[in-house]
Coordinates of C-alpha atoms and ligand atoms in Angstrom, one line a residue:
X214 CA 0.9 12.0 0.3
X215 CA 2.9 13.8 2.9
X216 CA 4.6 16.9 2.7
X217 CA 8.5 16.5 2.2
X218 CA 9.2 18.4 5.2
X219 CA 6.9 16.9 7.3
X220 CA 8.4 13.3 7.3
X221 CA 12.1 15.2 7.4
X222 CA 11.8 17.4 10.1
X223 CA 8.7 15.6 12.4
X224 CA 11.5 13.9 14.7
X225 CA 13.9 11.0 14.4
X226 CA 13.4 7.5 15.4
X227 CA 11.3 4.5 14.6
X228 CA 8.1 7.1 14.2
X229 CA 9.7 8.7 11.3
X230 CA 12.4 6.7 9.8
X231 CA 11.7 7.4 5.8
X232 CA 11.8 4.5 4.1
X233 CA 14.4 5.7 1.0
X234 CA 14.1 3.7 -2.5
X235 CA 17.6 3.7 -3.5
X236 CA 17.6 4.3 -7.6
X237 CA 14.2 3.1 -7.0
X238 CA 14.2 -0.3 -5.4
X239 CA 17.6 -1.4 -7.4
X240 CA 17.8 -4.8 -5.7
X241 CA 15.0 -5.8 -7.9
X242 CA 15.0 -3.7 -10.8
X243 CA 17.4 -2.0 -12.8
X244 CA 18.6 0.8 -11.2
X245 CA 17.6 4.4 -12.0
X246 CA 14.6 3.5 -14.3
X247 CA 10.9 4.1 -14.3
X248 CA 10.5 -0.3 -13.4
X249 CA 12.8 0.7 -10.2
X250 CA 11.0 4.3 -9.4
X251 CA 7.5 2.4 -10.0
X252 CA 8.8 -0.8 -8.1
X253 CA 10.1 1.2 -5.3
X254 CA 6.4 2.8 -4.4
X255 CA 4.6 -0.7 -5.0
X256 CA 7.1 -1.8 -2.0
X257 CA 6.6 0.8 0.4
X258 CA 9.0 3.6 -0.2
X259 CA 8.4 7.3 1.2
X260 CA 10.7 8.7 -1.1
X261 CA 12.8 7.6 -4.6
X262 CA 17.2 8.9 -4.6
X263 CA 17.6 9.2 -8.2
X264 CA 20.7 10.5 -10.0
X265 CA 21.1 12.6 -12.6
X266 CA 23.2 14.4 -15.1
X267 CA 23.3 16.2 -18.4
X268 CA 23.8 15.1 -21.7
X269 CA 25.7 16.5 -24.7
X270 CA 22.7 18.8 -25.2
X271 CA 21.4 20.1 -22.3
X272 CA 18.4 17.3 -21.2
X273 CA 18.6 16.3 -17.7
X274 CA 18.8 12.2 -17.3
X275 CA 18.9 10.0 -14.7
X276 CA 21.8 8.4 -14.5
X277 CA 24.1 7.1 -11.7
X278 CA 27.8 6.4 -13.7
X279 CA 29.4 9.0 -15.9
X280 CA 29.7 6.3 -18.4
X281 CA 26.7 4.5 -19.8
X282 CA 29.1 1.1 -20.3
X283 CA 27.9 -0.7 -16.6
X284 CA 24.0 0.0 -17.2
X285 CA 23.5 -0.1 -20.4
X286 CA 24.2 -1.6 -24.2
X287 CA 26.1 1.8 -24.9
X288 CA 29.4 3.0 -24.2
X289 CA 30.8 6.7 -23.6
X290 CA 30.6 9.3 -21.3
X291 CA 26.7 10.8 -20.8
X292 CA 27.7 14.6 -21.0
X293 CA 29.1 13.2 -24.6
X294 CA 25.9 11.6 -25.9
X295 CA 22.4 13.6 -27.1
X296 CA 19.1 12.7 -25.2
X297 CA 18.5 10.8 -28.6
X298 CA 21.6 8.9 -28.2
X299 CA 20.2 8.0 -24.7
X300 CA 16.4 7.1 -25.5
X301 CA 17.9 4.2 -28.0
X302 CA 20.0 2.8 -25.3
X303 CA 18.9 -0.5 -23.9
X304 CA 18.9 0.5 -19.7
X305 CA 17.2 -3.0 -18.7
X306 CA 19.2 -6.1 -20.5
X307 CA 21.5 -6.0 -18.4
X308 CA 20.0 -6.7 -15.2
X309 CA 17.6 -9.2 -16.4
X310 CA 16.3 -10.6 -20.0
X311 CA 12.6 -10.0 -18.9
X312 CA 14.0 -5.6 -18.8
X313 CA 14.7 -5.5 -22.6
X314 CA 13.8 -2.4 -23.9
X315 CA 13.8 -0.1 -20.3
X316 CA 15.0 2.9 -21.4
X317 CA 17.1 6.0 -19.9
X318 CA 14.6 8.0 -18.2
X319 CA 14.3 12.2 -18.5
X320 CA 14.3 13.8 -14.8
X321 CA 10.8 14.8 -16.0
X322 CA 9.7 11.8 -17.1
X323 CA 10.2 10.4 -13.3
X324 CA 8.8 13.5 -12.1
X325 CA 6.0 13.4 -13.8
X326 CA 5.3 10.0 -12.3
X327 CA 6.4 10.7 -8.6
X328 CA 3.7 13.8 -8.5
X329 CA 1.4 13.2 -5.9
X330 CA 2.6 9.8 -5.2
X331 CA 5.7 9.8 -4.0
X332 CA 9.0 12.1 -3.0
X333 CA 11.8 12.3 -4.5
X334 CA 15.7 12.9 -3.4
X335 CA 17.4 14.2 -6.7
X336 CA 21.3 13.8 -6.4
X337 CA 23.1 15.7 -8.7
X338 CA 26.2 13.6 -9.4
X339 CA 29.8 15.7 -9.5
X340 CA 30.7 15.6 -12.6
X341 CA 27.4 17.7 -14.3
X342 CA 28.2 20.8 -11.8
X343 CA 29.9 23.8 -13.8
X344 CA 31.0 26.6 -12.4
X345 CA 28.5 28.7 -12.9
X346 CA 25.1 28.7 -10.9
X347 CA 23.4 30.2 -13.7
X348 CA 22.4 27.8 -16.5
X349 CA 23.9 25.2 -14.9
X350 CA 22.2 21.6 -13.9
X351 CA 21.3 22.9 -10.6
X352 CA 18.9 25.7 -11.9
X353 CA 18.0 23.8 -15.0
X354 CA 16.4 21.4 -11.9
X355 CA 15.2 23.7 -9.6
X356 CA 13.2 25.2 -12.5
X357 CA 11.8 21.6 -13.6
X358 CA 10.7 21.1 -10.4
X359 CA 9.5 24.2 -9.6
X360 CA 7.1 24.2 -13.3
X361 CA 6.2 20.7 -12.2
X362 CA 4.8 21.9 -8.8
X363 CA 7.1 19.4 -6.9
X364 CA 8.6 22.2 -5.1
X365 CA 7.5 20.6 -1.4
X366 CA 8.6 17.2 -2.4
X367 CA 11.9 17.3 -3.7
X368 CA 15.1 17.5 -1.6
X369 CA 18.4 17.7 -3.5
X370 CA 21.6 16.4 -2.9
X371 CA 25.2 16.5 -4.1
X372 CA 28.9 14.8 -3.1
X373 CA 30.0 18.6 -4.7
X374 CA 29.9 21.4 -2.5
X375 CA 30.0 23.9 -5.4
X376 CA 26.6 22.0 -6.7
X377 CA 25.0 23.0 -2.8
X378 CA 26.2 26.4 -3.1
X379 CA 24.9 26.6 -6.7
X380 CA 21.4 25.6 -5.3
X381 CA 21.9 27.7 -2.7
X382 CA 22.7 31.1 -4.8
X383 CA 19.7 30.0 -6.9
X384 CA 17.1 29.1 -5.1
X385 CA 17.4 29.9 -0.7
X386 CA 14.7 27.8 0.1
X387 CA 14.9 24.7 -1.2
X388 CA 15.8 21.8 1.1
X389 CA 19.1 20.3 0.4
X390 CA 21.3 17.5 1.8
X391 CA 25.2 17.4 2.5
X392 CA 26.4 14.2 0.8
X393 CA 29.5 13.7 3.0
X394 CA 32.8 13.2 2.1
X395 CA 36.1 13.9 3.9
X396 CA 37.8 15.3 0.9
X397 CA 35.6 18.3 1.4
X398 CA 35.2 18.8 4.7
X399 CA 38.3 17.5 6.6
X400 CA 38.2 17.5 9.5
X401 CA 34.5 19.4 10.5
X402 CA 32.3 17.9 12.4
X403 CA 29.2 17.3 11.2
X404 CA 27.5 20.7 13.2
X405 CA 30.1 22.6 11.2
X406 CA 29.8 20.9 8.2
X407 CA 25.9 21.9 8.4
X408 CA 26.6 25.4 9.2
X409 CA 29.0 25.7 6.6
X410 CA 26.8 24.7 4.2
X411 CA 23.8 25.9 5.0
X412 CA 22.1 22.2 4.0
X413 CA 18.9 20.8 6.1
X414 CA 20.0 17.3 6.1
X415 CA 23.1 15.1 6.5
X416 CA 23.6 12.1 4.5
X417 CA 26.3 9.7 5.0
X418 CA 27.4 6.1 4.4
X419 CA 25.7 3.9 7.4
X420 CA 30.3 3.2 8.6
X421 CA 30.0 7.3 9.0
X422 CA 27.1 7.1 11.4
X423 CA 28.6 6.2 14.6
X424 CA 30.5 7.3 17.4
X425 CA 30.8 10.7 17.6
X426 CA 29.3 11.5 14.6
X427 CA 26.0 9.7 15.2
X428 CA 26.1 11.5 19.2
X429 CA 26.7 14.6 17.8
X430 CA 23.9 14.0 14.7
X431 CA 20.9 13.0 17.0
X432 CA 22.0 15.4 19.9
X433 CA 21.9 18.3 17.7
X434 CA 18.7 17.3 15.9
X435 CA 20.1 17.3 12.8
X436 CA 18.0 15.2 10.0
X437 CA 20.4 12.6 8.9
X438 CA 19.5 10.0 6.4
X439 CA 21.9 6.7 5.7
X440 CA 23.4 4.8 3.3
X441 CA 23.0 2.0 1.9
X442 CA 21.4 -0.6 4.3
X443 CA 19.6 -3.8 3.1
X444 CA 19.9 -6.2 5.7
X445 CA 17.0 -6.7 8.4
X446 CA 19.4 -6.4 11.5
X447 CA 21.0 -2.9 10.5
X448 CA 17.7 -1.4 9.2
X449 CA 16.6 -2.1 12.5
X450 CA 19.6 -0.6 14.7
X451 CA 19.8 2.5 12.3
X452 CA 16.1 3.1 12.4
X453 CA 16.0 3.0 16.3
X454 CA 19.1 5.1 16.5
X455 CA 17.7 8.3 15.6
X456 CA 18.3 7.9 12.1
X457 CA 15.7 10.2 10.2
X458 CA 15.9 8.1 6.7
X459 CA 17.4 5.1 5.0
X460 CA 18.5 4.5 1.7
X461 CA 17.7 1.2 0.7
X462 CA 17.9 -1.3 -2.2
X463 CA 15.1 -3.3 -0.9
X464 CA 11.9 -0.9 0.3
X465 CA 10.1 -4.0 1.6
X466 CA 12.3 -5.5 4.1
X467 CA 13.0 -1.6 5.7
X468 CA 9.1 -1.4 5.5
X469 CA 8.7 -5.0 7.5
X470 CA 11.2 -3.8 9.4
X471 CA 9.7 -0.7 10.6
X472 CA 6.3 -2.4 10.6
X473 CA 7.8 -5.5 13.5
X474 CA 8.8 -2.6 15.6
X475 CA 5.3 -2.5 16.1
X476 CA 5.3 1.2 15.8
X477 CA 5.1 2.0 12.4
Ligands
LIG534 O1 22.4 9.4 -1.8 C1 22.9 8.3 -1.2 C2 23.8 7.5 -2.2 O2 23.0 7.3 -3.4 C3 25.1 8.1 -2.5 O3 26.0 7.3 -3.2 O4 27.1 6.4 -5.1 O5 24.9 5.5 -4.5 O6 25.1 7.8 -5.5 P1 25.8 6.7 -4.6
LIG535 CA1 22.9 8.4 -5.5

């Protein structure tokens, strides 16, 4: 398995695009659960995005919505229900009869698969970040993943600038990604935006990565990883753009992809 870093900061192009399982490989599986996470590395995937939140008491789950009502046979809000209330939720029906039974998993639970195999971008969705660093979802993380020895293999990343600065007071190594969005930020670049932060990476939506933005991105070497691409013909242009990473729903056609150019 490769070192995080390595594949992040090696250089940009179609030698080290990193293929990005989005929620695991969600175009196939149901999204966010072990089926997705194992899916994803049986189809090529560097690196699993996950989401995740807290529930009513304390556990960290991996979770995309702040309701379970879309991905699930539940309803309510996830910081509302206990971890117990979770584990009895059906997290598979509803994507496909023959998913019955997948369950919510624990960020451990998909840590404890990904170690050794495969890395992991850990997203920590808005609505879990508090205002304290301490105690909050951002150390409770950082401390999982440090105890699980994942420490090289993890890069986190947040939409909530108060969750960056959280992981930032709490831990000033650890790699983390802007997840851009103009409420925030205005009207910085994306240079400033990384300064300002203090992030390693810049993730955006693939409209974001163009013009300016994209000359300014691969001019200033800074990692930048995409969202969300499935189709052959953008994977392509993106990956040969100087796009470090892509988030995708379907790890196999961004590995064929890759693999066509003949270079990877
Ligand atoms: O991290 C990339 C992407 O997952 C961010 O958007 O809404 O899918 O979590 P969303
Ligand atoms: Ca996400």
């Amino acid at each position: 398995m490769r070192q995080y870093r390595e594949f992040l900061y090696e250089g940009t192009g179609w030698h080290a695009c990193t293929v990005i399982g989005h929620r695991g490989a969600c175009a196939y599986f149901p999204e966010n659960t072990m089926v997705s996470f194992r899916g994803a590395l049986d189809l090529g995937a560097d690196m699993v995005e996950l989401d995740i939140q807290c529930t009513r008491d304390g556990e960290i789950v991996v979770m995309h919505d702040e309701k379970v009502n879309r991905c699930t046979n539940g309803r309510g809000r996830v910081k509302d229900l206990g971890y117990a209330q979770m584990r009895a939720l059906d997290a598979g029906s509803w994507f496909g009869k023959r998913f019955a039974g997948e369950k919510v998993p624990a960020l451990a639970e998909v840590l404890e698969y990904c170690r050794g195999k495969i890395a992991v971008n850990i997203e920590i969705k808005s609505e879990a970040v508090g205002d304290s660093a301490i105690g909050g979802i951002e150390e409770k993380t950082l401390e999982l993943v440090s105890r699980m020895g994942m420490r090289e293999h993890v890069i986190y990343s947040s939409f909530s600038p108060m969750a960056l600065a959280h992981l930032r007071e709490v831990d000033q190594s650890a790699p983390i990604a802007v997840l851009y969005e103009k409420k925030h930020y205005k009207k910085m670049s994306p240079a400033r935006i990384m300064e300002h932060t203090g992030a390693d990476c810049f993730n955006c939506s693939r409209d974001e990565f163009r013009g300016s933005w994209a000359r300014e991105l691969v001019s200033c070497n800074i990692p930048v990883n995409v969202y969300t691409v499935n189709d052959r013909g953008a994977l392509a242009r993106l990956a040969g753009a100087g796009v470090g990473g892509i988030f995708t729903n379907k790890p196999d056609v961004m590995r064929a992809v890759l693999a066509a150019s003949g270079k990877m």
